[in-house]
Amino acid sequence: MALEIAVKAAVGPFSQRVLLTLEEKKIAYNTHLIDVSNKPQWFLEVSPEGKVLVVKFDGKWVPDSDVIVGILEEKYSEPFFVTPPQFSSVYGPSI
């Protein structure tokens, strides 16, 4: 079954991160483009704060690209895209 994703009509970097993760993991999804200056009522019902980017997981709409990518990594672990902790520092591993 395809995931449902609602993104801004003008896709920004946070949406791109989620969309690229979906593509790279070959996860089927349906996109709903949201005009942020005229958000549809159905969207405001699933995202009362009006936050755009949301993805529907197991019947629940989830905002925040970091949370969404984390859920994608948990549910669809192959291929694995999380940076190993020893490389996650801005300065890299200590030498």
Short mmCIF file of N, CA and C in Angstrom, two decimals:
data_model
loop_
_atom_site.label_atom_id
_atom_site.label_comp_id
_atom_site.label_asym_id
_atom_site.label_seq_id
_atom_site.Cartn_x
_atom_site.Cartn_y
_atom_site.Cartn_z
N MET A 1 0.84 -1.17 0.00
CA MET A 1 0.00 0.00 0.00
C MET A 1 0.89 1.24 0.00
N ALA A 2 0.52 2.23 -0.76
CA ALA A 2 1.30 3.45 -0.90
C ALA A 2 1.09 4.38 0.30
N LEU A 3 2.17 5.04 0.72
CA LEU A 3 2.08 6.06 1.76
C LEU A 3 1.44 7.31 1.16
N GLU A 4 0.81 8.11 1.99
CA GLU A 4 0.26 9.40 1.59
C GLU A 4 1.19 10.48 2.11
N ILE A 5 1.56 11.43 1.26
CA ILE A 5 2.44 12.52 1.66
C ILE A 5 1.86 13.83 1.16
N ALA A 6 1.82 14.83 2.04
CA ALA A 6 1.37 16.17 1.67
C ALA A 6 2.56 17.10 1.77
N VAL A 7 2.91 17.74 0.65
CA VAL A 7 4.07 18.64 0.59
C VAL A 7 3.66 19.97 -0.01
N LYS A 8 4.49 20.99 0.24
CA LYS A 8 4.25 22.30 -0.37
C LYS A 8 4.33 22.17 -1.88
N ALA A 9 3.49 22.94 -2.57
CA ALA A 9 3.53 22.93 -4.03
C ALA A 9 4.91 23.34 -4.53
N ALA A 10 5.58 24.24 -3.83
CA ALA A 10 6.96 24.62 -4.13
C ALA A 10 7.84 23.84 -3.15
N VAL A 11 8.29 22.66 -3.58
CA VAL A 11 9.00 21.73 -2.70
C VAL A 11 10.30 22.34 -2.20
N GLY A 12 10.48 22.31 -0.87
CA GLY A 12 11.68 22.86 -0.24
C GLY A 12 12.62 21.75 0.19
N PRO A 13 13.72 22.11 0.87
CA PRO A 13 14.74 21.12 1.23
C PRO A 13 14.27 20.03 2.18
N PHE A 14 13.36 20.35 3.09
CA PHE A 14 12.88 19.33 4.02
C PHE A 14 12.03 18.30 3.29
N SER A 15 11.17 18.79 2.40
CA SER A 15 10.36 17.89 1.59
C SER A 15 11.25 17.06 0.67
N GLN A 16 12.26 17.69 0.10
CA GLN A 16 13.17 16.97 -0.80
C GLN A 16 13.85 15.82 -0.07
N ARG A 17 14.26 16.05 1.16
CA ARG A 17 14.92 14.99 1.93
C ARG A 17 14.00 13.78 2.08
N VAL A 18 12.75 14.03 2.43
CA VAL A 18 11.79 12.93 2.60
C VAL A 18 11.50 12.27 1.25
N LEU A 19 11.27 13.07 0.22
CA LEU A 19 10.97 12.51 -1.09
C LEU A 19 12.14 11.68 -1.63
N LEU A 20 13.36 12.15 -1.45
CA LEU A 20 14.54 11.39 -1.88
C LEU A 20 14.66 10.08 -1.11
N THR A 21 14.37 10.12 0.19
CA THR A 21 14.41 8.89 0.98
C THR A 21 13.39 7.89 0.47
N LEU A 22 12.18 8.36 0.19
CA LEU A 22 11.15 7.48 -0.36
C LEU A 22 11.59 6.87 -1.69
N GLU A 23 12.14 7.70 -2.55
CA GLU A 23 12.59 7.23 -3.87
C GLU A 23 13.73 6.21 -3.74
N GLU A 24 14.73 6.53 -2.94
CA GLU A 24 15.90 5.65 -2.80
C GLU A 24 15.53 4.31 -2.17
N LYS A 25 14.55 4.32 -1.29
CA LYS A 25 14.11 3.09 -0.65
C LYS A 25 13.03 2.38 -1.49
N LYS A 26 12.66 3.00 -2.61
CA LYS A 26 11.65 2.44 -3.51
C LYS A 26 10.33 2.16 -2.80
N ILE A 27 9.89 3.16 -2.01
CA ILE A 27 8.63 3.08 -1.28
C ILE A 27 7.56 3.79 -2.10
N ALA A 28 6.47 3.11 -2.36
CA ALA A 28 5.37 3.71 -3.11
C ALA A 28 4.70 4.78 -2.26
N TYR A 29 4.37 5.90 -2.91
CA TYR A 29 3.69 6.99 -2.20
C TYR A 29 2.84 7.80 -3.16
N ASN A 30 1.81 8.42 -2.61
CA ASN A 30 0.94 9.33 -3.35
C ASN A 30 1.18 10.73 -2.80
N THR A 31 1.41 11.68 -3.70
CA THR A 31 1.72 13.04 -3.30
C THR A 31 0.51 13.95 -3.40
N HIS A 32 0.31 14.76 -2.39
CA HIS A 32 -0.71 15.80 -2.39
C HIS A 32 0.03 17.13 -2.29
N LEU A 33 0.00 17.92 -3.34
CA LEU A 33 0.67 19.22 -3.34
C LEU A 33 -0.23 20.24 -2.67
N ILE A 34 0.30 20.95 -1.69
CA ILE A 34 -0.48 21.90 -0.89
C ILE A 34 -0.05 23.32 -1.23
N ASP A 35 -1.02 24.13 -1.60
CA ASP A 35 -0.80 25.57 -1.81
C ASP A 35 -0.85 26.21 -0.42
N VAL A 36 0.32 26.65 0.09
CA VAL A 36 0.37 27.15 1.46
C VAL A 36 -0.42 28.43 1.67
N SER A 37 -0.73 29.15 0.61
CA SER A 37 -1.53 30.37 0.76
C SER A 37 -3.04 30.06 0.71
N ASN A 38 -3.38 28.81 0.38
CA ASN A 38 -4.79 28.42 0.29
C ASN A 38 -4.90 26.94 0.63
N LYS A 39 -4.64 26.61 1.91
CA LYS A 39 -4.63 25.22 2.34
C LYS A 39 -6.04 24.64 2.32
N PRO A 40 -6.21 23.47 1.70
CA PRO A 40 -7.54 22.87 1.65
C PRO A 40 -8.01 22.41 3.03
N GLN A 41 -9.32 22.36 3.20
CA GLN A 41 -9.91 21.99 4.49
C GLN A 41 -9.48 20.59 4.94
N TRP A 42 -9.44 19.62 4.02
CA TRP A 42 -9.05 18.26 4.40
C TRP A 42 -7.64 18.26 5.01
N PHE A 43 -6.76 19.12 4.46
CA PHE A 43 -5.40 19.19 4.96
C PHE A 43 -5.37 19.78 6.36
N LEU A 44 -6.13 20.85 6.60
CA LEU A 44 -6.18 21.46 7.93
C LEU A 44 -6.78 20.51 8.97
N GLU A 45 -7.59 19.57 8.53
CA GLU A 45 -8.14 18.57 9.45
C GLU A 45 -7.08 17.55 9.86
N VAL A 46 -6.16 17.21 8.96
CA VAL A 46 -5.12 16.24 9.30
C VAL A 46 -3.88 16.92 9.88
N SER A 47 -3.72 18.21 9.63
CA SER A 47 -2.60 18.98 10.17
C SER A 47 -3.15 20.30 10.71
N PRO A 48 -3.79 20.27 11.89
CA PRO A 48 -4.45 21.46 12.43
C PRO A 48 -3.55 22.69 12.53
N GLU A 49 -2.25 22.49 12.75
CA GLU A 49 -1.33 23.61 12.82
C GLU A 49 -0.94 24.11 11.43
N GLY A 50 -1.38 23.37 10.41
CA GLY A 50 -1.10 23.77 9.04
C GLY A 50 0.31 23.47 8.58
N LYS A 51 1.02 22.63 9.34
CA LYS A 51 2.40 22.29 8.97
C LYS A 51 2.41 21.42 7.72
N VAL A 52 3.22 21.87 6.77
CA VAL A 52 3.39 21.10 5.54
C VAL A 52 4.84 20.67 5.55
N LEU A 53 4.97 19.62 5.70
CA LEU A 53 5.18 18.29 5.21
C LEU A 53 4.60 17.33 6.24
N VAL A 54 3.70 16.50 5.80
CA VAL A 54 3.17 15.45 6.65
C VAL A 54 3.07 14.17 5.84
N VAL A 55 3.28 13.05 6.53
CA VAL A 55 3.17 11.73 5.90
C VAL A 55 2.25 10.89 6.77
N LYS A 56 1.43 10.09 6.13
CA LYS A 56 0.49 9.24 6.85
C LYS A 56 1.10 7.85 7.07
N PHE A 57 1.31 7.51 8.35
CA PHE A 57 1.81 6.20 8.74
C PHE A 57 0.75 5.52 9.59
N ASP A 58 0.33 4.34 9.18
CA ASP A 58 -0.62 3.55 9.97
C ASP A 58 -1.84 4.36 10.41
N GLY A 59 -2.38 5.16 9.49
CA GLY A 59 -3.59 5.93 9.77
C GLY A 59 -3.37 7.25 10.49
N LYS A 60 -2.12 7.58 10.83
CA LYS A 60 -1.84 8.82 11.56
C LYS A 60 -0.91 9.70 10.73
N TRP A 61 -1.24 10.99 10.61
CA TRP A 61 -0.42 11.95 9.88
C TRP A 61 0.69 12.44 10.80
N VAL A 62 1.92 12.38 10.31
CA VAL A 62 3.09 12.74 11.10
C VAL A 62 3.81 13.92 10.44
N PRO A 63 4.05 15.02 11.19
CA PRO A 63 4.81 16.15 10.65
C PRO A 63 6.30 16.00 10.98
N ASP A 64 7.12 16.87 10.44
CA ASP A 64 8.55 17.00 10.76
C ASP A 64 9.40 16.00 9.97
N SER A 65 10.23 16.54 9.10
CA SER A 65 11.04 15.70 8.21
C SER A 65 11.99 14.78 8.98
N ASP A 66 12.56 15.25 10.10
CA ASP A 66 13.45 14.39 10.88
C ASP A 66 12.71 13.18 11.44
N VAL A 67 11.53 13.42 11.97
CA VAL A 67 10.71 12.33 12.51
C VAL A 67 10.29 11.39 11.39
N ILE A 68 9.87 11.95 10.26
CA ILE A 68 9.42 11.14 9.13
C ILE A 68 10.55 10.24 8.62
N VAL A 69 11.74 10.82 8.42
CA VAL A 69 12.87 10.02 7.93
C VAL A 69 13.24 8.95 8.96
N GLY A 70 13.15 9.28 10.25
CA GLY A 70 13.41 8.29 11.29
C GLY A 70 12.45 7.12 11.22
N ILE A 71 11.17 7.41 11.02
CA ILE A 71 10.17 6.35 10.89
C ILE A 71 10.44 5.52 9.65
N LEU A 72 10.77 6.18 8.55
CA LEU A 72 11.09 5.45 7.31
C LEU A 72 12.26 4.51 7.53
N GLU A 73 13.29 4.96 8.26
CA GLU A 73 14.45 4.11 8.53
C GLU A 73 14.07 2.91 9.40
N GLU A 74 13.15 3.12 10.35
CA GLU A 74 12.71 2.01 11.21
C GLU A 74 11.87 1.01 10.44
N LYS A 75 10.92 1.51 9.65
CA LYS A 75 9.97 0.64 8.96
C LYS A 75 10.55 0.00 7.69
N TYR A 76 11.45 0.71 7.03
CA TYR A 76 12.02 0.26 5.77
C TYR A 76 13.54 0.39 5.87
N SER A 77 14.16 -0.57 6.52
CA SER A 77 15.58 -0.42 6.87
C SER A 77 16.55 -0.60 5.70
N GLU A 78 16.13 -1.15 4.61
CA GLU A 78 17.04 -1.35 3.47
C GLU A 78 16.67 -0.44 2.33
N PRO A 79 17.61 0.25 1.74
CA PRO A 79 18.96 0.49 2.24
C PRO A 79 18.93 1.43 3.43
N PHE A 80 19.94 1.33 4.28
CA PHE A 80 20.02 2.10 5.52
C PHE A 80 20.76 3.41 5.26
N PHE A 81 20.13 4.55 5.58
CA PHE A 81 20.70 5.86 5.28
C PHE A 81 21.13 6.68 6.48
N VAL A 82 21.01 6.16 7.68
CA VAL A 82 21.37 6.93 8.87
C VAL A 82 22.90 6.98 8.97
N THR A 83 23.41 8.16 9.25
CA THR A 83 24.85 8.33 9.42
C THR A 83 25.30 7.67 10.71
N PRO A 84 26.32 6.81 10.65
CA PRO A 84 26.81 6.19 11.88
C PRO A 84 27.28 7.26 12.87
N PRO A 85 27.07 7.05 14.17
CA PRO A 85 27.40 8.07 15.17
C PRO A 85 28.84 8.58 15.09
N GLN A 86 29.79 7.71 14.77
CA GLN A 86 31.18 8.16 14.72
C GLN A 86 31.44 9.14 13.59
N PHE A 87 30.51 9.25 12.63
CA PHE A 87 30.68 10.19 11.51
C PHE A 87 29.65 11.33 11.54
N SER A 88 28.84 11.39 12.59
CA SER A 88 27.76 12.37 12.60
C SER A 88 28.19 13.74 13.13
N SER A 89 29.38 13.85 13.66
CA SER A 89 29.88 15.14 14.16
C SER A 89 30.21 16.06 12.99
N VAL A 90 30.01 17.33 13.21
CA VAL A 90 30.36 18.32 12.19
C VAL A 90 31.84 18.25 11.87
N TYR A 91 32.65 17.91 12.88
CA TYR A 91 34.09 17.91 12.71
C TYR A 91 34.64 16.56 12.28
N GLY A 92 33.76 15.54 12.18
CA GLY A 92 34.24 14.22 11.76
C GLY A 92 34.94 13.51 12.90
N PRO A 93 35.46 12.31 12.60
CA PRO A 93 36.12 11.54 13.65
C PRO A 93 37.40 12.24 14.10
N SER A 94 37.71 12.11 15.37
CA SER A 94 38.95 12.73 15.87
C SER A 94 40.15 11.90 15.42
N ILE A 95 41.19 12.61 15.12
CA ILE A 95 42.39 11.94 14.59
C ILE A 95 43.49 11.98 15.63
#
